[in-house]
């Protein structure tokens, strides 16, 4: 029997201290049946803070996103809506990650998706896998040094 299911993948990126980057949380659902999704994001609160908004794939299906931060370094997301419409493939949420001023340069930090639960329009559970994301802390660009190195 063919194996099918859905994957929720968080993109990775690089950001300088006191700057923000927007990372897509993207759905890839071979059966196109997911109508609601919940997961947790786990991250290092000493290095970053996050905010969450609905992505275009969720809003196209009439879904909205609710999130809370029940404890530092732990965000809970719920993507749902009144209808039974399936969410199309694409960005279901956009995670804005802001690196703290004290974030160590050159280090990489994971943002883990845990406890995923997906359901179809009839509230039946849909098998789901996840792919974690990460951010790398970059040195901020210096004024006047943004272009390529000058040639002598």
Short mmCIF file of N, CA and C in Angstrom, two decimals, residues 93-150:
data_model
loop_
_atom_site.label_atom_id
_atom_site.label_comp_id
_atom_site.label_asym_id
_atom_site.label_seq_id
_atom_site.Cartn_x
_atom_site.Cartn_y
_atom_site.Cartn_z
N UNK A 93 2.24 29.24 8.00
CA UNK A 93 2.55 30.25 9.01
C UNK A 93 3.87 30.90 8.65
N UNK A 94 4.03 32.11 9.13
CA UNK A 94 5.30 32.82 8.99
C UNK A 94 5.79 33.11 10.41
N UNK A 95 6.99 32.59 10.71
CA UNK A 95 7.58 32.74 12.03
C UNK A 95 8.61 33.86 11.94
N UNK A 96 8.38 34.95 12.67
CA UNK A 96 9.36 36.04 12.71
C UNK A 96 10.28 35.77 13.90
N UNK A 97 11.56 35.58 13.59
CA UNK A 97 12.57 35.30 14.62
C UNK A 97 13.43 36.53 14.78
N UNK A 98 13.52 37.03 16.01
CA UNK A 98 14.38 38.18 16.31
C UNK A 98 15.52 37.71 17.21
N UNK A 99 16.73 37.93 16.73
CA UNK A 99 17.91 37.54 17.52
C UNK A 99 18.16 38.58 18.60
N UNK A 100 18.42 38.12 19.79
CA UNK A 100 18.70 39.03 20.90
C UNK A 100 20.08 39.69 20.71
N UNK A 101 20.25 40.83 21.34
CA UNK A 101 21.50 41.60 21.23
C UNK A 101 22.70 40.76 21.66
N UNK A 102 22.49 39.88 22.64
CA UNK A 102 23.58 39.09 23.21
C UNK A 102 23.79 37.74 22.50
N UNK A 103 23.09 37.50 21.40
CA UNK A 103 23.21 36.21 20.70
C UNK A 103 24.65 36.01 20.21
N UNK A 104 25.27 34.86 20.52
CA UNK A 104 26.67 34.63 20.13
C UNK A 104 26.84 34.52 18.62
N UNK A 105 27.74 35.34 18.08
CA UNK A 105 27.97 35.36 16.63
C UNK A 105 28.51 34.03 16.13
N UNK A 106 28.06 33.64 14.95
CA UNK A 106 28.56 32.44 14.30
C UNK A 106 27.94 31.15 14.78
N UNK A 107 27.09 31.22 15.79
CA UNK A 107 26.48 30.00 16.32
C UNK A 107 25.16 29.73 15.62
N UNK A 108 24.79 28.46 15.60
CA UNK A 108 23.54 28.03 14.99
C UNK A 108 22.63 27.45 16.08
N UNK A 109 21.36 27.75 16.00
CA UNK A 109 20.40 27.32 17.01
C UNK A 109 19.18 26.71 16.34
N UNK A 110 18.75 25.55 16.82
CA UNK A 110 17.60 24.90 16.21
C UNK A 110 16.29 25.50 16.71
N UNK A 111 15.29 25.41 15.86
CA UNK A 111 13.91 25.70 16.21
C UNK A 111 13.17 24.40 15.90
N UNK A 112 12.77 23.69 16.95
CA UNK A 112 12.22 22.35 16.80
C UNK A 112 10.69 22.38 16.78
N UNK A 113 10.11 21.60 15.88
CA UNK A 113 8.66 21.40 15.85
C UNK A 113 8.37 20.12 16.61
N UNK A 114 7.54 20.22 17.63
CA UNK A 114 7.24 19.04 18.45
C UNK A 114 5.72 18.89 18.60
N UNK A 115 5.30 17.68 18.92
CA UNK A 115 3.89 17.40 19.19
C UNK A 115 2.94 17.72 18.06
N UNK A 116 3.30 17.40 16.80
CA UNK A 116 2.41 17.76 15.70
C UNK A 116 1.12 16.94 15.70
N UNK A 117 0.01 17.62 15.46
CA UNK A 117 -1.28 16.96 15.31
C UNK A 117 -1.97 17.61 14.12
N UNK A 118 -2.33 16.78 13.13
CA UNK A 118 -3.04 17.28 11.96
C UNK A 118 -4.35 16.53 11.83
N UNK A 119 -5.38 17.23 11.33
CA UNK A 119 -6.69 16.60 11.17
C UNK A 119 -7.29 17.03 9.83
N UNK A 120 -8.12 16.14 9.29
CA UNK A 120 -8.83 16.47 8.06
C UNK A 120 -10.14 17.19 8.41
N UNK A 121 -10.95 17.47 7.40
CA UNK A 121 -12.19 18.21 7.61
C UNK A 121 -13.22 17.47 8.45
N UNK A 122 -13.05 16.15 8.62
CA UNK A 122 -13.95 15.36 9.46
C UNK A 122 -13.35 15.12 10.85
N UNK A 123 -12.28 15.85 11.17
CA UNK A 123 -11.58 15.77 12.46
C UNK A 123 -10.86 14.43 12.66
N UNK A 124 -10.55 13.72 11.56
CA UNK A 124 -9.75 12.49 11.65
C UNK A 124 -8.27 12.87 11.61
N UNK A 125 -7.50 12.19 12.43
CA UNK A 125 -6.06 12.48 12.50
C UNK A 125 -5.37 12.09 11.18
N UNK A 126 -4.43 12.92 10.75
CA UNK A 126 -3.66 12.70 9.53
C UNK A 126 -2.20 12.51 9.93
N UNK A 127 -1.54 11.42 9.46
CA UNK A 127 -0.12 11.22 9.80
C UNK A 127 0.72 12.40 9.31
N UNK A 128 1.62 12.87 10.17
CA UNK A 128 2.42 14.04 9.84
C UNK A 128 3.85 13.87 10.34
N UNK A 129 4.79 14.29 9.52
CA UNK A 129 6.18 14.36 9.95
C UNK A 129 6.58 15.84 9.99
N UNK A 130 7.71 16.12 10.62
CA UNK A 130 8.19 17.49 10.71
C UNK A 130 9.65 17.56 10.29
N UNK A 131 10.04 18.74 9.84
CA UNK A 131 11.45 19.04 9.57
C UNK A 131 11.77 20.33 10.32
N UNK A 132 12.71 20.24 11.24
CA UNK A 132 13.07 21.39 12.08
C UNK A 132 13.83 22.44 11.29
N UNK A 133 13.79 23.66 11.77
CA UNK A 133 14.55 24.76 11.19
C UNK A 133 15.64 25.21 12.14
N UNK A 134 16.41 26.20 11.70
CA UNK A 134 17.45 26.76 12.57
C UNK A 134 17.75 28.18 12.13
N UNK A 135 18.39 28.91 13.02
CA UNK A 135 18.93 30.22 12.65
C UNK A 135 20.41 30.22 12.99
N UNK A 136 21.17 30.93 12.17
CA UNK A 136 22.59 31.17 12.42
C UNK A 136 22.74 32.66 12.70
N UNK A 137 23.50 32.98 13.73
CA UNK A 137 23.70 34.38 14.11
C UNK A 137 24.89 34.94 13.34
N UNK A 138 24.63 35.98 12.56
CA UNK A 138 25.65 36.61 11.73
C UNK A 138 26.17 37.89 12.40
N UNK A 139 27.39 38.26 12.06
CA UNK A 139 27.90 39.56 12.50
C UNK A 139 27.13 40.64 11.75
N UNK A 140 26.74 41.70 12.44
CA UNK A 140 26.03 42.78 11.73
C UNK A 140 26.95 43.45 10.72
N UNK A 141 26.36 43.92 9.64
CA UNK A 141 27.16 44.64 8.63
C UNK A 141 27.56 45.99 9.20
N UNK A 142 28.77 46.39 8.87
CA UNK A 142 29.28 47.68 9.34
C UNK A 142 28.90 48.77 8.34
N UNK A 143 28.59 49.98 8.81
CA UNK A 143 28.26 51.08 7.88
C UNK A 143 29.41 51.30 6.91
N UNK A 144 29.07 51.46 5.64
CA UNK A 144 30.08 51.70 4.61
C UNK A 144 30.82 50.45 4.19
N UNK A 145 30.48 49.29 4.72
CA UNK A 145 31.19 48.06 4.37
C UNK A 145 30.21 47.02 3.82
N UNK A 146 29.09 47.48 3.26
CA UNK A 146 28.06 46.55 2.83
C UNK A 146 28.32 45.91 1.47
N UNK A 147 29.13 46.52 0.65
CA UNK A 147 29.35 46.01 -0.69
C UNK A 147 30.48 44.99 -0.72
N UNK A 148 30.79 44.52 -1.92
CA UNK A 148 31.92 43.58 -2.05
C UNK A 148 33.22 44.29 -1.72
N UNK A 149 34.26 43.51 -1.39
CA UNK A 149 35.55 44.15 -1.06
C UNK A 149 36.06 44.96 -2.26
N UNK A 150 36.66 46.09 -1.94
CA UNK A 150 37.19 46.91 -3.03
C UNK A 150 38.49 46.30 -3.54
#
